[in-house]
Amino acid sequence: MSNERQGLNDRVEKALAILSGTPISFSYQDAELRYVWFENAPAEWAVDEATGGGDADLFPASSAASLTAAKAEVVGNAVSRKAELTLDHPEGQRFYDIFLQPDCDADGNVIGVLSSIVDVSDRRRSEAIRETLLREVTHRSKNLLAIVMSLAAQTSRTARTVDDFLDRFNGRVQSMSRSQDLITEANWRGAQLSELIATQVESFAARGRQQVVLHGRDYYLKPNAALYVGLALHELAVNSVQTGALATPNGRVSVAVTALPGFNDRADPTTPALSLMWSETGEGPVEEPDREEFGYVLLSRLVPLAVGGASELSGGPDGLRYALTLQRREIE
Amino acid sequence: MKRTAGGPLSGLSVLIVEDEFLIAVEAQRIIEEAGAASAWPVNSVDAARKHLANQSVDVVILDMRLGDGDSGGLMAELLACGTPFVIASGLAMTHSHAAVVVMKPYRDIDLVDAILATMASSRNS
């Protein structure tokens, strides 16, 4: 054997060794589309039985038919083609991209078909995951836009002027955005009650952390509760800064948290489980809140409905009081 | 709440299955203002089943992707018992041969029109 020939053999051996570490395989068929040889074919393909036979001896009928049709075109027209193949597999479907090339003799007659078969299953799977995530993001953002439209409609119904509307609407959107930040940071788990209070109150009252004090255990709220309790805290803080305890440096707000008997009742996630009580002191007697105002509707009707609980909003000799209960399933 | 007697949805009982609360109350407002006899929001497939078992419902507004999943299961049940429904979805590629789809976010008129189209086609079939 000549040195040149020996060198070529070495290179072919190395190339085949490299091939065995890739998801790429080759097959060769004659002009009648009978398999002549395979190189690095997937382990589960019955290549020994198929050698001398055609695609129908290797693949299910429907896949075999379309593949054979593509190869017949390669033979008939002496052109390259690309084909795709999907096969069932115990560990999930396998996907292949197949590049078909004609093998021609010195006179240009097609004497065979070379298939380069690339297993693209991993890529297809990550594409499928990406598509699912993309749909999820779309769904959430569309929902969010619908929520914003709803907030705008509800706020507009009680706004007196355009400036009044913008002021209240922007405040509510920012409140939801701040709660959403906490939820996103926690990987959609929810938000700690103390952080929710701090976040919602501090943007209006600089000394919010000193003036608003949490009494009781610091429970962890799930995303839905975090969003709507956050909105309630926002409304209470805005109101308090304008006319309540947070309008004066000496005013105090207590947020008292109490677990209700239903808290340990795991059987029914809809039982009232937690009570929150916002009570203001220091600004003297307050009038009964305006029932037409959307803030009132939000606190007394919407938020309790959203967290499956009940609420009571009242004025009094010491200051505003707001009691809210939450269902078990809203709390971790 | 303002209720328009003789509005386009006059006399209808509507069940709203939507787990995003502010969207549900807005849908309720739209439907009540269009003259419906009742518009009842629920936030889960289970609550929807309970409501359907106890109340007569003319048409259901069904959110495509509820947090507790299985809106597909409820859809199949509605088809089986012949209760008309509108699908509310935020996904632009949502198509259905079984129902009218209203895209989120929707305007008042979009939702009312979707309900009217659904009622019209259920009368014809």
Short mmCIF file of C-alpha atoms in Angstrom, two decimals:
data_model
loop_
_atom_site.label_atom_id
_atom_site.label_comp_id
_atom_site.label_asym_id
_atom_site.label_seq_id
_atom_site.Cartn_x
_atom_site.Cartn_y
_atom_site.Cartn_z
CA MET A 1 0.00 0.00 0.00
CA SER A 2 1.38 3.40 -0.94
CA ASN A 3 2.09 6.07 1.66
CA GLU A 4 -0.55 8.29 0.14
CA ARG A 5 -3.16 5.55 0.40
CA GLN A 6 -2.09 4.79 3.98
CA GLY A 7 -2.47 8.50 4.84
CA LEU A 8 -5.99 8.56 3.37
CA ASN A 9 -6.99 5.44 5.33
CA ASP A 10 -5.75 7.08 8.55
CA ARG A 11 -7.81 10.16 7.83
CA VAL A 12 -10.94 8.15 7.05
CA GLU A 13 -10.54 6.19 10.28
CA LYS A 14 -10.11 9.41 12.28
CA ALA A 15 -13.14 10.95 10.52
CA LEU A 16 -15.29 7.93 11.38
CA ALA A 17 -14.10 8.05 15.01
CA ILE A 18 -15.08 11.75 15.18
CA LEU A 19 -18.44 10.93 13.54
CA SER A 20 -19.27 8.38 16.27
CA GLY A 21 -19.25 11.22 18.82
CA THR A 22 -21.79 13.33 16.87
CA PRO A 23 -25.57 13.09 16.27
CA ILE A 24 -24.80 12.79 12.55
CA SER A 25 -24.99 9.62 10.47
CA PHE A 26 -24.68 8.68 6.80
CA SER A 27 -26.35 6.11 4.59
CA TYR A 28 -25.86 5.14 0.96
CA GLN A 29 -28.49 3.72 -1.37
CA ASP A 30 -28.14 2.59 -5.00
CA ALA A 31 -30.21 4.09 -7.82
CA GLU A 32 -33.02 1.62 -7.03
CA LEU A 33 -32.98 3.01 -3.47
CA ARG A 34 -31.72 -0.22 -1.87
CA TYR A 35 -29.57 0.44 1.18
CA VAL A 36 -25.90 -0.41 0.60
CA TRP A 37 -24.30 0.83 3.80
CA PHE A 38 -24.81 2.90 6.98
CA GLU A 39 -22.29 4.80 9.08
CA ASN A 40 -22.98 5.79 12.74
CA ALA A 41 -26.75 5.13 12.38
CA PRO A 42 -28.84 5.58 15.58
CA ALA A 43 -28.56 2.44 17.75
CA GLU A 44 -32.29 1.69 17.61
CA TRP A 45 -32.41 1.59 13.78
CA ALA A 46 -32.50 -2.01 12.44
CA VAL A 47 -29.84 -1.27 9.82
CA ASP A 48 -28.69 -4.88 9.32
CA GLU A 49 -32.21 -5.99 8.33
CA ALA A 50 -32.62 -2.94 6.09
CA THR A 51 -29.38 -3.39 4.15
CA GLY A 52 -30.43 -4.60 0.71
CA GLY A 53 -33.94 -3.30 1.38
CA GLY A 54 -35.49 0.18 1.20
CA ASP A 55 -36.94 2.84 3.50
CA ALA A 56 -40.04 0.69 4.04
CA ASP A 57 -37.82 -1.91 5.75
CA LEU A 58 -36.44 0.71 8.17
CA PHE A 59 -39.23 3.22 8.93
CA PRO A 60 -43.02 3.23 9.50
CA ALA A 61 -44.98 3.27 6.21
CA SER A 62 -45.95 6.98 6.13
CA SER A 63 -42.42 8.25 6.91
CA ALA A 64 -40.91 5.75 4.46
CA ALA A 65 -43.22 6.85 1.63
CA SER A 66 -42.36 10.57 1.83
CA LEU A 67 -38.66 9.85 2.26
CA THR A 68 -38.62 7.49 -0.74
CA ALA A 69 -40.46 10.09 -2.83
CA ALA A 70 -37.81 12.71 -2.00
CA LYS A 71 -35.01 10.29 -2.87
CA ALA A 72 -36.69 9.31 -6.15
CA GLU A 73 -36.60 12.99 -7.10
CA VAL A 74 -32.88 13.12 -6.25
CA VAL A 75 -32.27 10.14 -8.55
CA GLY A 76 -34.60 11.30 -11.31
CA ASN A 77 -33.44 14.94 -11.53
CA ALA A 78 -29.87 14.68 -10.18
CA VAL A 79 -30.65 17.36 -7.56
CA SER A 80 -29.96 17.76 -3.83
CA ARG A 81 -32.93 17.76 -1.49
CA LYS A 82 -33.66 18.26 2.19
CA ALA A 83 -36.10 16.05 4.10
CA GLU A 84 -37.37 15.76 7.66
CA LEU A 85 -38.12 12.62 9.62
CA THR A 86 -39.98 12.15 12.92
CA LEU A 87 -39.84 8.78 14.68
CA ASP A 88 -41.51 7.54 17.85
CA HIS A 89 -39.10 6.53 20.55
CA PRO A 90 -39.65 5.22 24.11
CA GLU A 91 -38.00 8.37 25.52
CA GLY A 92 -40.03 10.79 23.41
CA GLN A 93 -40.11 11.57 19.69
CA ARG A 94 -36.86 11.86 17.76
CA PHE A 95 -36.50 14.48 15.01
CA TYR A 96 -34.05 14.25 12.10
CA ASP A 97 -33.00 16.67 9.36
CA ILE A 98 -31.86 14.69 6.30
CA PHE A 99 -29.72 16.11 3.48
CA LEU A 100 -29.98 14.06 0.27
CA GLN A 101 -27.33 14.25 -2.44
CA PRO A 102 -27.06 12.37 -5.76
CA ASP A 103 -23.97 10.18 -6.36
CA CYS A 104 -23.03 10.49 -10.05
CA ASP A 105 -20.65 8.48 -12.23
CA ALA A 106 -18.11 10.02 -14.63
CA ASP A 107 -20.84 10.47 -17.32
CA GLY A 108 -23.19 12.29 -14.93
CA ASN A 109 -25.60 9.38 -14.45
CA VAL A 110 -27.05 9.08 -10.95
CA ILE A 111 -25.89 5.77 -9.48
CA GLY A 112 -26.90 6.31 -5.85
CA VAL A 113 -28.16 8.59 -3.09
CA LEU A 114 -26.12 9.74 -0.10
CA SER A 115 -28.14 10.72 3.01
CA SER A 116 -26.61 12.86 5.78
CA ILE A 117 -28.88 12.39 8.77
CA VAL A 118 -28.70 14.88 11.65
CA ASP A 119 -30.52 14.18 14.93
CA VAL A 120 -32.05 17.59 15.90
CA SER A 121 -34.24 16.31 18.76
CA ASP A 122 -32.51 18.35 21.49
CA ARG A 123 -32.88 21.57 19.51
CA ARG A 124 -36.52 20.84 18.72
CA ARG A 125 -37.25 20.23 22.38
CA SER A 126 -35.68 23.51 23.50
CA GLU A 127 -37.62 25.27 20.73
CA ALA A 128 -40.82 23.75 22.09
CA ILE A 129 -39.97 24.93 25.63
CA ARG A 130 -39.18 28.42 24.36
CA GLU A 131 -42.49 28.53 22.52
CA THR A 132 -44.38 27.51 25.68
CA LEU A 133 -42.59 30.22 27.69
CA LEU A 134 -43.33 32.79 25.02
CA ARG A 135 -47.03 31.90 25.09
CA GLU A 136 -47.01 32.18 28.88
CA VAL A 137 -45.40 35.64 28.72
CA THR A 138 -47.92 36.74 26.08
CA HIS A 139 -50.80 35.45 28.18
CA ARG A 140 -49.56 37.24 31.29
CA SER A 141 -48.89 40.53 29.53
CA LYS A 142 -52.31 40.49 27.85
CA ASN A 143 -53.92 39.80 31.20
CA LEU A 144 -51.98 42.67 32.71
CA LEU A 145 -53.18 45.04 29.97
CA ALA A 146 -56.74 43.90 30.63
CA ILE A 147 -56.23 44.59 34.36
CA VAL A 148 -54.92 48.08 33.58
CA MET A 149 -57.95 48.75 31.35
CA SER A 150 -60.20 47.61 34.17
CA LEU A 151 -58.42 49.88 36.67
CA ALA A 152 -58.80 52.81 34.25
CA ALA A 153 -62.51 52.15 33.77
CA GLN A 154 -63.16 51.75 37.50
CA THR A 155 -61.12 54.82 38.42
CA SER A 156 -62.77 57.00 35.74
CA ARG A 157 -66.22 56.34 37.16
CA THR A 158 -65.55 58.34 40.32
CA ALA A 159 -62.87 60.81 39.16
CA ARG A 160 -63.91 64.45 39.30
CA THR A 161 -61.37 65.90 36.85
CA VAL A 162 -58.82 64.58 34.37
CA ASP A 163 -55.99 65.46 36.78
CA ASP A 164 -57.80 63.70 39.60
CA PHE A 165 -58.23 60.64 37.36
CA LEU A 166 -54.56 60.57 36.30
CA ASP A 167 -53.35 61.01 39.86
CA ARG A 168 -55.40 58.11 41.20
CA PHE A 169 -55.01 55.86 38.18
CA ASN A 170 -51.21 56.25 38.05
CA GLY A 171 -50.99 55.62 41.78
CA ARG A 172 -52.92 52.36 41.44
CA VAL A 173 -50.87 51.18 38.47
CA GLN A 174 -47.66 51.97 40.40
CA SER A 175 -48.96 50.13 43.44
CA MET A 176 -49.55 46.99 41.35
CA SER A 177 -46.15 47.43 39.72
CA ARG A 178 -44.40 47.64 43.11
CA SER A 179 -46.17 44.52 44.42
CA GLN A 180 -45.36 42.78 41.14
CA ASP A 181 -41.66 43.61 41.69
CA LEU A 182 -41.75 41.81 45.05
CA ILE A 183 -43.54 38.83 43.50
CA THR A 184 -41.11 38.61 40.57
CA GLU A 185 -38.08 38.85 42.88
CA ALA A 186 -39.50 35.89 44.81
CA ASN A 187 -39.85 33.87 41.59
CA TRP A 188 -43.68 34.15 41.61
CA ARG A 189 -43.90 32.70 45.13
CA GLY A 190 -45.52 35.84 46.57
CA ALA A 191 -44.51 38.52 49.06
CA GLN A 192 -43.83 38.93 52.77
CA LEU A 193 -46.52 41.03 54.45
CA SER A 194 -43.98 43.36 56.15
CA GLU A 195 -42.26 44.09 52.84
CA LEU A 196 -45.61 44.70 51.16
CA ILE A 197 -46.54 47.25 53.84
CA ALA A 198 -43.15 48.97 53.63
CA THR A 199 -43.22 49.11 49.82
CA GLN A 200 -46.77 50.46 49.60
CA VAL A 201 -46.53 52.97 52.45
CA GLU A 202 -43.03 54.34 52.01
CA SER A 203 -43.63 55.87 48.60
CA PHE A 204 -46.15 58.22 50.24
CA ALA A 205 -44.88 58.63 53.79
CA ALA A 206 -41.14 59.18 54.13
CA ARG A 207 -41.23 57.99 57.75
CA GLY A 208 -43.58 55.14 56.86
CA ARG A 209 -41.45 52.49 58.50
CA GLN A 210 -41.58 54.31 61.85
CA GLN A 211 -45.21 55.33 61.62
CA VAL A 212 -46.72 52.04 60.40
CA VAL A 213 -46.08 49.12 62.71
CA LEU A 214 -46.89 45.46 62.07
CA HIS A 215 -48.18 43.56 65.09
CA GLY A 216 -48.30 39.77 64.93
CA ARG A 217 -46.61 37.18 62.76
CA ASP A 218 -45.19 38.27 59.42
CA TYR A 219 -47.10 35.96 57.08
CA TYR A 220 -46.16 35.20 53.48
CA LEU A 221 -48.87 36.03 50.93
CA LYS A 222 -49.27 34.23 47.60
CA PRO A 223 -49.16 36.31 44.37
CA ASN A 224 -52.90 37.07 44.06
CA ALA A 225 -53.18 38.17 47.70
CA ALA A 226 -49.92 40.15 47.48
CA LEU A 227 -51.29 42.10 44.50
CA TYR A 228 -54.69 42.93 46.00
CA VAL A 229 -53.66 43.39 49.66
CA GLY A 230 -50.94 45.63 48.19
CA LEU A 231 -53.63 47.63 46.36
CA ALA A 232 -55.66 47.93 49.59
CA LEU A 233 -52.56 49.13 51.49
CA HIS A 234 -51.96 51.66 48.72
CA GLU A 235 -55.49 53.08 48.99
CA LEU A 236 -55.22 53.23 52.79
CA ALA A 237 -51.80 54.92 52.63
CA VAL A 238 -52.95 57.53 50.08
CA ASN A 239 -56.02 58.30 52.13
CA SER A 240 -54.00 58.46 55.36
CA VAL A 241 -51.37 60.79 53.92
CA GLN A 242 -54.12 63.16 52.72
CA THR A 243 -56.46 63.20 55.68
CA GLY A 244 -55.41 60.56 58.21
CA ALA A 245 -52.69 59.58 60.65
CA LEU A 246 -49.86 59.77 58.13
CA ALA A 247 -50.66 63.46 57.52
CA THR A 248 -49.08 64.35 60.86
CA PRO A 249 -45.60 63.39 62.12
CA ASN A 250 -47.07 61.98 65.33
CA GLY A 251 -49.74 59.89 63.69
CA ARG A 252 -49.47 56.11 64.04
CA VAL A 253 -50.86 53.20 62.06
CA SER A 254 -51.05 49.71 63.49
CA VAL A 255 -51.43 46.69 61.20
CA ALA A 256 -52.50 43.82 63.46
CA VAL A 257 -52.35 40.31 62.02
CA THR A 258 -54.24 37.46 63.64
CA ALA A 259 -54.58 33.86 62.55
CA LEU A 260 -58.21 32.72 62.65
CA PRO A 261 -59.31 29.21 63.77
CA GLY A 262 -59.63 28.31 60.07
CA PHE A 263 -55.89 28.74 59.55
CA ASN A 264 -55.10 25.13 60.42
CA ASP A 265 -58.10 23.75 58.56
CA ARG A 266 -56.19 22.32 55.60
CA ALA A 267 -59.27 20.51 54.27
CA ASP A 268 -60.99 23.66 52.98
CA PRO A 269 -58.74 26.24 51.32
CA THR A 270 -61.62 28.72 51.18
CA THR A 271 -62.14 29.14 54.94
CA PRO A 272 -61.22 32.57 56.32
CA ALA A 273 -57.78 32.05 57.82
CA LEU A 274 -56.16 35.40 58.51
CA SER A 275 -57.41 38.75 59.70
CA LEU A 276 -55.65 42.04 59.00
CA MET A 277 -56.62 45.18 60.88
CA TRP A 278 -55.35 48.60 59.79
CA SER A 279 -56.07 51.15 62.52
CA GLU A 280 -54.95 54.75 62.64
CA THR A 281 -54.45 56.83 65.76
CA GLY A 282 -53.36 60.39 66.33
CA GLU A 283 -55.42 62.48 63.96
CA GLY A 284 -58.57 62.54 66.07
CA PRO A 285 -62.06 61.63 64.94
CA VAL A 286 -62.60 60.88 61.24
CA GLU A 287 -65.74 61.01 59.19
CA GLU A 288 -67.30 58.00 57.60
CA PRO A 289 -65.59 57.38 54.25
CA ASP A 290 -67.24 58.46 51.00
CA ARG A 291 -69.06 55.43 49.65
CA GLU A 292 -69.08 56.66 46.06
CA GLU A 293 -65.30 56.94 45.88
CA PHE A 294 -63.56 54.06 44.04
CA GLY A 295 -61.07 53.73 46.89
CA TYR A 296 -64.03 52.83 49.08
CA VAL A 297 -65.41 50.37 46.52
CA LEU A 298 -61.96 48.83 46.17
CA LEU A 299 -61.46 48.40 49.92
CA SER A 300 -64.97 47.32 50.82
CA ARG A 301 -65.95 45.22 47.83
CA LEU A 302 -63.22 44.40 45.32
CA VAL A 303 -60.25 43.49 47.53
CA PRO A 304 -62.25 41.19 49.86
CA LEU A 305 -63.79 39.46 46.81
CA ALA A 306 -60.33 39.04 45.28
CA VAL A 307 -58.90 37.34 48.38
CA GLY A 308 -62.09 35.46 49.23
CA GLY A 309 -62.70 37.27 52.51
CA ALA A 310 -64.76 39.99 54.13
CA SER A 311 -63.98 43.56 55.10
CA GLU A 312 -65.17 46.42 57.21
CA LEU A 313 -64.21 50.06 56.77
CA SER A 314 -65.18 52.51 59.47
CA GLY A 315 -64.39 55.93 60.84
CA GLY A 316 -64.27 56.45 64.57
CA PRO A 317 -63.15 58.60 67.47
CA ASP A 318 -59.46 57.67 67.04
CA GLY A 319 -59.12 57.35 63.29
CA LEU A 320 -59.86 55.15 60.30
CA ARG A 321 -60.10 51.37 60.78
CA TYR A 322 -60.08 48.73 58.07
CA ALA A 323 -60.51 45.03 58.77
CA LEU A 324 -59.91 42.39 56.09
CA THR A 325 -59.98 38.59 56.19
CA LEU A 326 -58.19 36.29 53.72
CA GLN A 327 -58.86 32.72 52.61
CA ARG A 328 -56.41 29.99 53.60
CA ARG A 329 -55.31 29.43 50.00
CA GLU A 330 -54.04 33.01 49.69
CA ILE A 331 -51.40 32.43 52.39
CA GLU A 332 -48.37 30.17 52.36
CA MET B 1 -74.62 49.48 39.30
CA LYS B 2 -76.34 50.83 36.21
CA ARG B 3 -78.49 48.19 34.56
CA THR B 4 -79.97 48.91 31.15
CA ALA B 5 -83.39 47.35 30.82
CA GLY B 6 -83.94 46.20 27.26
CA GLY B 7 -80.19 46.33 26.54
CA PRO B 8 -78.64 43.95 24.01
CA LEU B 9 -78.12 41.18 26.61
CA SER B 10 -81.55 41.68 28.14
CA GLY B 11 -82.66 38.80 30.35
CA LEU B 12 -79.51 36.64 30.01
CA SER B 13 -77.82 34.84 32.89
CA VAL B 14 -74.06 34.90 32.34
CA LEU B 15 -71.34 33.00 34.20
CA ILE B 16 -67.84 34.53 34.04
CA VAL B 17 -64.97 32.09 34.64
CA GLU B 18 -61.86 34.25 35.15
CA ASP B 19 -59.15 33.98 37.78
CA GLU B 20 -57.83 37.52 37.38
CA PHE B 21 -60.10 39.40 39.68
CA LEU B 22 -60.09 42.91 38.19
CA ILE B 23 -60.80 41.47 34.74
CA ALA B 24 -63.74 39.52 36.17
CA VAL B 25 -65.38 42.55 37.84
CA GLU B 26 -64.96 44.59 34.67
CA ALA B 27 -66.58 41.83 32.60
CA GLN B 28 -69.37 41.73 35.16
CA ARG B 29 -69.88 45.49 34.84
CA ILE B 30 -69.93 45.34 31.02
CA ILE B 31 -72.44 42.50 30.97
CA GLU B 32 -74.73 44.05 33.59
CA GLU B 33 -74.70 47.41 31.82
CA ALA B 34 -75.74 45.63 28.63
CA GLY B 35 -78.91 44.55 30.41
CA ALA B 36 -78.14 40.97 31.49
CA ALA B 37 -80.37 39.55 34.24
CA SER B 38 -77.28 38.33 36.08
CA ALA B 39 -73.50 38.22 35.64
CA TRP B 40 -71.76 35.97 38.14
CA PRO B 41 -67.95 35.82 38.33
CA VAL B 42 -66.12 32.70 39.59
CA ASN B 43 -62.35 32.25 39.75
CA SER B 44 -61.92 28.51 39.18
CA VAL B 45 -63.17 25.62 37.09
CA ASP B 46 -64.43 23.92 40.26
CA ALA B 47 -66.48 26.95 41.30
CA ALA B 48 -67.85 27.13 37.75
CA ARG B 49 -68.99 23.49 37.92
CA LYS B 50 -70.71 24.13 41.27
CA HIS B 51 -72.49 27.19 39.88
CA LEU B 52 -73.58 25.35 36.73
CA ALA B 53 -74.96 22.49 38.82
CA ASN B 54 -77.14 24.81 40.89
CA GLN B 55 -78.14 27.69 38.61
CA SER B 56 -79.46 28.01 35.12
CA VAL B 57 -76.90 29.73 32.90
CA ASP B 58 -77.56 30.99 29.35
CA VAL B 59 -73.95 31.62 28.36
CA VAL B 60 -70.48 31.20 29.91
CA ILE B 61 -67.43 33.48 29.44
CA LEU B 62 -64.44 31.16 29.80
CA ASP B 63 -60.86 32.30 30.30
CA MET B 64 -58.60 30.05 28.23
CA ARG B 65 -55.81 29.63 30.75
CA LEU B 66 -56.97 29.59 34.33
CA GLY B 67 -54.46 29.22 37.15
CA ASP B 68 -55.93 25.88 38.19
CA GLY B 69 -55.76 24.57 34.61
CA ASP B 70 -58.41 22.36 33.03
CA SER B 71 -60.41 25.04 31.25
CA GLY B 72 -60.27 22.51 28.37
CA GLY B 73 -62.11 19.97 30.54
CA LEU B 74 -64.85 22.47 31.36
CA MET B 75 -65.09 23.41 27.67
CA ALA B 76 -65.73 19.77 26.77
CA GLU B 77 -68.45 19.54 29.42
CA LEU B 78 -70.15 22.71 28.15
CA LEU B 79 -70.11 21.34 24.60
CA ALA B 80 -71.55 18.04 25.83
CA CYS B 81 -74.48 19.67 27.65
CA GLY B 82 -75.04 22.31 24.94
CA THR B 83 -74.36 25.40 27.08
CA PRO B 84 -73.08 28.16 24.75
CA PHE B 85 -69.77 29.77 25.73
CA VAL B 86 -67.39 32.52 24.66
CA ILE B 87 -63.64 31.95 24.96
CA ALA B 88 -61.66 34.90 26.36
CA SER B 89 -57.99 34.69 25.48
CA GLY B 90 -54.87 36.82 25.35
CA LEU B 91 -53.20 34.63 22.73
CA ALA B 92 -53.47 36.03 19.21
CA MET B 93 -53.27 32.55 17.67
CA THR B 94 -56.29 31.27 19.56
CA HIS B 95 -58.86 29.81 17.16
CA SER B 96 -61.76 27.58 17.94
CA HIS B 97 -64.33 25.82 15.83
CA ALA B 98 -66.40 25.27 18.95
CA ALA B 99 -66.84 28.86 20.11
CA VAL B 100 -66.49 32.58 19.47
CA VAL B 101 -63.17 33.95 20.76
CA VAL B 102 -62.87 37.42 22.29
CA MET B 103 -59.31 38.73 22.53
CA LYS B 104 -57.98 40.24 25.77
CA PRO B 105 -57.81 43.06 26.48
CA TYR B 106 -61.32 43.69 25.12
CA ARG B 107 -63.55 46.75 24.92
CA ASP B 108 -67.14 46.67 26.20
CA ILE B 109 -68.52 46.26 22.70
CA ASP B 110 -66.15 43.38 21.86
CA LEU B 111 -67.44 41.30 24.76
CA VAL B 112 -71.10 42.13 24.13
CA ASP B 113 -70.75 41.35 20.40
CA ALA B 114 -69.06 38.01 21.18
CA ILE B 115 -71.93 37.05 23.50
CA LEU B 116 -74.53 38.10 20.90
CA ALA B 117 -72.75 36.12 18.15
CA THR B 118 -72.61 33.07 20.43
CA MET B 119 -76.31 33.30 21.30
CA ALA B 120 -77.23 33.74 17.62
CA SER B 121 -75.26 30.68 16.50
CA SER B 122 -76.63 28.55 19.35
CA ARG B 123 -80.17 29.41 18.28
CA ASN B 124 -79.42 28.39 14.71
CA SER B 125 -77.85 25.03 15.52
#
